[in-house]
mmCIF file of C-alpha atoms in Angstrom:
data_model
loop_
_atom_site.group_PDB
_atom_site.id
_atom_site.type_symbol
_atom_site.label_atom_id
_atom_site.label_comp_id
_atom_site.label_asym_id
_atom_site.label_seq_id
_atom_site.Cartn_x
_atom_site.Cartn_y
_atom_site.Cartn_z
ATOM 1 C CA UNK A 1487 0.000 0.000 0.000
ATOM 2 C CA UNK A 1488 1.577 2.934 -0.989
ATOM 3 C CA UNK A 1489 1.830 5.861 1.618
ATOM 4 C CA UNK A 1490 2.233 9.955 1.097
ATOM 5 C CA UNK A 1491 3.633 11.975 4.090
ATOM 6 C CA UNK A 1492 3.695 15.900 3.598
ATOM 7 C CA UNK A 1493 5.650 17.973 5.643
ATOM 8 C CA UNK A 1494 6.974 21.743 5.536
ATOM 9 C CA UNK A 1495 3.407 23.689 6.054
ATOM 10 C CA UNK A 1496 4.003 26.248 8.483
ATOM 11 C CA UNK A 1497 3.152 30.339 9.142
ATOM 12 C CA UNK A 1498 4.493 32.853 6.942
ATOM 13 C CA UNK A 1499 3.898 36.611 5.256
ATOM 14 C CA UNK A 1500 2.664 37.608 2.590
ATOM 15 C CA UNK A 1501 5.174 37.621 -0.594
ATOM 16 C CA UNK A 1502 7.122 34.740 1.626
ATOM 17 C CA UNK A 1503 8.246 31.702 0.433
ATOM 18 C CA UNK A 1504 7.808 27.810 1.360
ATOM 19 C CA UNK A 1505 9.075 24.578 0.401
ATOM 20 C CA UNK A 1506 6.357 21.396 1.092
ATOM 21 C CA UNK A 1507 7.798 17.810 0.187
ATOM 22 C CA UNK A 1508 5.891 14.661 -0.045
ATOM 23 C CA UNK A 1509 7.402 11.220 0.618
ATOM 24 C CA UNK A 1510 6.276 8.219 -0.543
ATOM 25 C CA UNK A 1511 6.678 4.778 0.478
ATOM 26 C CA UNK A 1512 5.394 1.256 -0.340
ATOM 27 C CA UNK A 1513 5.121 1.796 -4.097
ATOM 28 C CA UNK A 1514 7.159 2.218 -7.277
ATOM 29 C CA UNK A 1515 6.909 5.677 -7.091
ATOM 30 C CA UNK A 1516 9.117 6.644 -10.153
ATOM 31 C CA UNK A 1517 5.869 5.275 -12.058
ATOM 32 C CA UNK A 1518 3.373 7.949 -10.716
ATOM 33 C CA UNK A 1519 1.973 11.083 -11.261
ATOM 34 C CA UNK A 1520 1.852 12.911 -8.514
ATOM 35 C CA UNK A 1521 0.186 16.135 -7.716
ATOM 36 C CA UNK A 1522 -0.597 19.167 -5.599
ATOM 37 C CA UNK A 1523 -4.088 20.195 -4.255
ATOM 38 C CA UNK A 1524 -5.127 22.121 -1.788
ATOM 39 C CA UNK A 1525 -9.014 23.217 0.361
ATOM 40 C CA UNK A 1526 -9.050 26.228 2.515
ATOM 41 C CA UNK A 1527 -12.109 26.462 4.991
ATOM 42 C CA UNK A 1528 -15.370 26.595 3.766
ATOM 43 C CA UNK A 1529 -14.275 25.971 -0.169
ATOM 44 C CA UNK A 1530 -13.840 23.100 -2.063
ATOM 45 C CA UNK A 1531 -10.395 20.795 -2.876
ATOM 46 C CA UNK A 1532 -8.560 22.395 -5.861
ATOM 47 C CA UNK A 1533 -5.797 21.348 -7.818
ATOM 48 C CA UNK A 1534 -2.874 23.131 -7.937
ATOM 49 C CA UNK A 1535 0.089 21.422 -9.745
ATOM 50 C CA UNK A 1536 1.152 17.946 -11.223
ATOM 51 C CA UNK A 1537 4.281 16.347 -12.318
ATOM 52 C CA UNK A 1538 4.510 13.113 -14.718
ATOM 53 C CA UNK A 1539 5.853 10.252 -13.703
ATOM 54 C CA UNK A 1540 9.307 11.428 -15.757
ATOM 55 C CA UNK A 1541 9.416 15.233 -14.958
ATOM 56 C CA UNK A 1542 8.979 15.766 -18.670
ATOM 57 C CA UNK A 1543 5.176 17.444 -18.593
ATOM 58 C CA UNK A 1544 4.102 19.450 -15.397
ATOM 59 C CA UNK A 1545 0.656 21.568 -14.643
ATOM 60 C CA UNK A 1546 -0.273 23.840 -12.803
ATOM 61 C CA UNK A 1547 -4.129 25.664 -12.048
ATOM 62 C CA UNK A 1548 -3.933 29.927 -13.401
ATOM 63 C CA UNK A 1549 -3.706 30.658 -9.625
ATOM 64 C CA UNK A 1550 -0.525 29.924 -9.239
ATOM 65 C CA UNK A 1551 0.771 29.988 -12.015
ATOM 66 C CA UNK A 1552 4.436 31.413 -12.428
ATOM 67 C CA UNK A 1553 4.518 31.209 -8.655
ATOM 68 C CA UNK A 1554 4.434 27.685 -7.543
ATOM 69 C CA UNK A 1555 7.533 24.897 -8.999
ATOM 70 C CA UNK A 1556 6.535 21.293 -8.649
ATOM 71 C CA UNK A 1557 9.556 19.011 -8.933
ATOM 72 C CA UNK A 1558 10.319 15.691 -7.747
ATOM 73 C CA UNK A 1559 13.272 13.555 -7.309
ATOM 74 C CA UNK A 1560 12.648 9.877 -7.844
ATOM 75 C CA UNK A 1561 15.526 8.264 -6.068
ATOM 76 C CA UNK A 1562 14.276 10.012 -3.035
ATOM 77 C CA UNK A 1563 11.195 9.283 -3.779
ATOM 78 C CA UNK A 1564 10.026 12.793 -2.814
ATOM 79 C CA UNK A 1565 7.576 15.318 -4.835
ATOM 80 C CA UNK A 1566 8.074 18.996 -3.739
ATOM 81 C CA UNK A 1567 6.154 22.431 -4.119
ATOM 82 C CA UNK A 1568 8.145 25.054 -3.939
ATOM 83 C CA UNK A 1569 5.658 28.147 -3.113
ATOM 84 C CA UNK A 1570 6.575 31.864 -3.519
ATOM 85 C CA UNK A 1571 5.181 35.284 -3.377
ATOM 86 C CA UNK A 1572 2.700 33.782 -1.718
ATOM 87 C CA UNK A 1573 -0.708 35.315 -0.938
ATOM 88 C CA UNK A 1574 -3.594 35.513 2.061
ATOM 89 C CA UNK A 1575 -5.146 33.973 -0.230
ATOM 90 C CA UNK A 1576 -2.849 30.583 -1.145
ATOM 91 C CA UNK A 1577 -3.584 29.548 2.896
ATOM 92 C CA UNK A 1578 -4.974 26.026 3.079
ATOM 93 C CA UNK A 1579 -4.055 22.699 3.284
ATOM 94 C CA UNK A 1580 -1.972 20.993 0.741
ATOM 95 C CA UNK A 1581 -1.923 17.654 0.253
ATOM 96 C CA UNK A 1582 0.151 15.139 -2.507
ATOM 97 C CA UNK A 1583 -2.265 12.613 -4.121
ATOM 98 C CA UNK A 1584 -0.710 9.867 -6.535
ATOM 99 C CA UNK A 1585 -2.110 7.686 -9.252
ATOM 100 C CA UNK A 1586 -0.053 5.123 -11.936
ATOM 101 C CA UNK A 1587 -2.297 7.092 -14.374
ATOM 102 C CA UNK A 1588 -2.607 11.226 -15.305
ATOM 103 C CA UNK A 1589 -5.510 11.679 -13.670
ATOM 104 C CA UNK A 1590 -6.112 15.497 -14.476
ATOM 105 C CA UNK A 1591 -7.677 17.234 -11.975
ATOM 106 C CA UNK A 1592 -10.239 15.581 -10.624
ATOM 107 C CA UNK A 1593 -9.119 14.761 -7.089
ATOM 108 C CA UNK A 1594 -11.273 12.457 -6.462
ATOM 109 C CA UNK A 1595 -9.832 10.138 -9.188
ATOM 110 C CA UNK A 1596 -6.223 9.495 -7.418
ATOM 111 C CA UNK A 1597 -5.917 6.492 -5.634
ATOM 112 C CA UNK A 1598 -3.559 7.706 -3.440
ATOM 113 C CA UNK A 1599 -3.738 10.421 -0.648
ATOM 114 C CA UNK A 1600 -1.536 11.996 1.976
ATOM 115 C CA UNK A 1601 -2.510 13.781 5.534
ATOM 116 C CA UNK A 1602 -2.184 17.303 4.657
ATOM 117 C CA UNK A 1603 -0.013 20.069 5.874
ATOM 118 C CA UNK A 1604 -0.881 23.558 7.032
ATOM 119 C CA UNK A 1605 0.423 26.712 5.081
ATOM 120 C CA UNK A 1606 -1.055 29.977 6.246
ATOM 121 C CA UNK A 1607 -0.051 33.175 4.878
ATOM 122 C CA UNK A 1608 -0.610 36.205 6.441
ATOM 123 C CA UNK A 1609 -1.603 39.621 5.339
#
């Protein structure tokens, strides 16, 4: 069974910057794509950023767009989300989600979830 952790989710101001990493264990991770979403209180999950399975192709929603890098490094095992100039308005909970296949961005469709981490960003 394969398992996400995220971690690096903290407090910080507005136009700050945050790293969030996801580790995965229990499955041939180098064969997944992997993404980013996120739900603040009161809204909806939304996507925010995928990587193929060979870092060729990556997405990412219009809202953060040119501000948010997803990467990931296979022999670690690890998908990151490198945030900046963040906003108020970015503050949520970001979790990793992982499927063998490109699921879009329907969350609901990966098979595989983490716990969530915590980024708030204040004004």
């Amino acid at each position: 069974q394969v398992q996400l952790v995220e971690s690096g989710g903290g407090l910080v101001q507005a136009g700050g910057s945050l790293r969030l990493s996801c580790a995965a264990s229990g499955g041939t991770f180098s064969t997944y794509y992997m993404t980013w979403f996120r739900q603040a209180p009161g809204k909806e999950r939304e996507f925010v950023a995928a990587i193929s399975w060979n870092r060729v192709n990556t997405w990412y929603s219009d809202s953060v767009k040119g501000r948010f890098t997803i990467s990931r490094d296979n022999a670690k095992n690890t998908v990151y989300l490198q945030m900046s100039t963040l906003k108020p308005e970015d503050t949520a909970v970001y979790y990793c989600a992982g499927d063998r296949y490109n699921r879009g961005t329907k969350g609901s469709a990966y098979a595989y979830w983490g716990q969530g981490t915590q980024v708030t960003v204040s004004p």
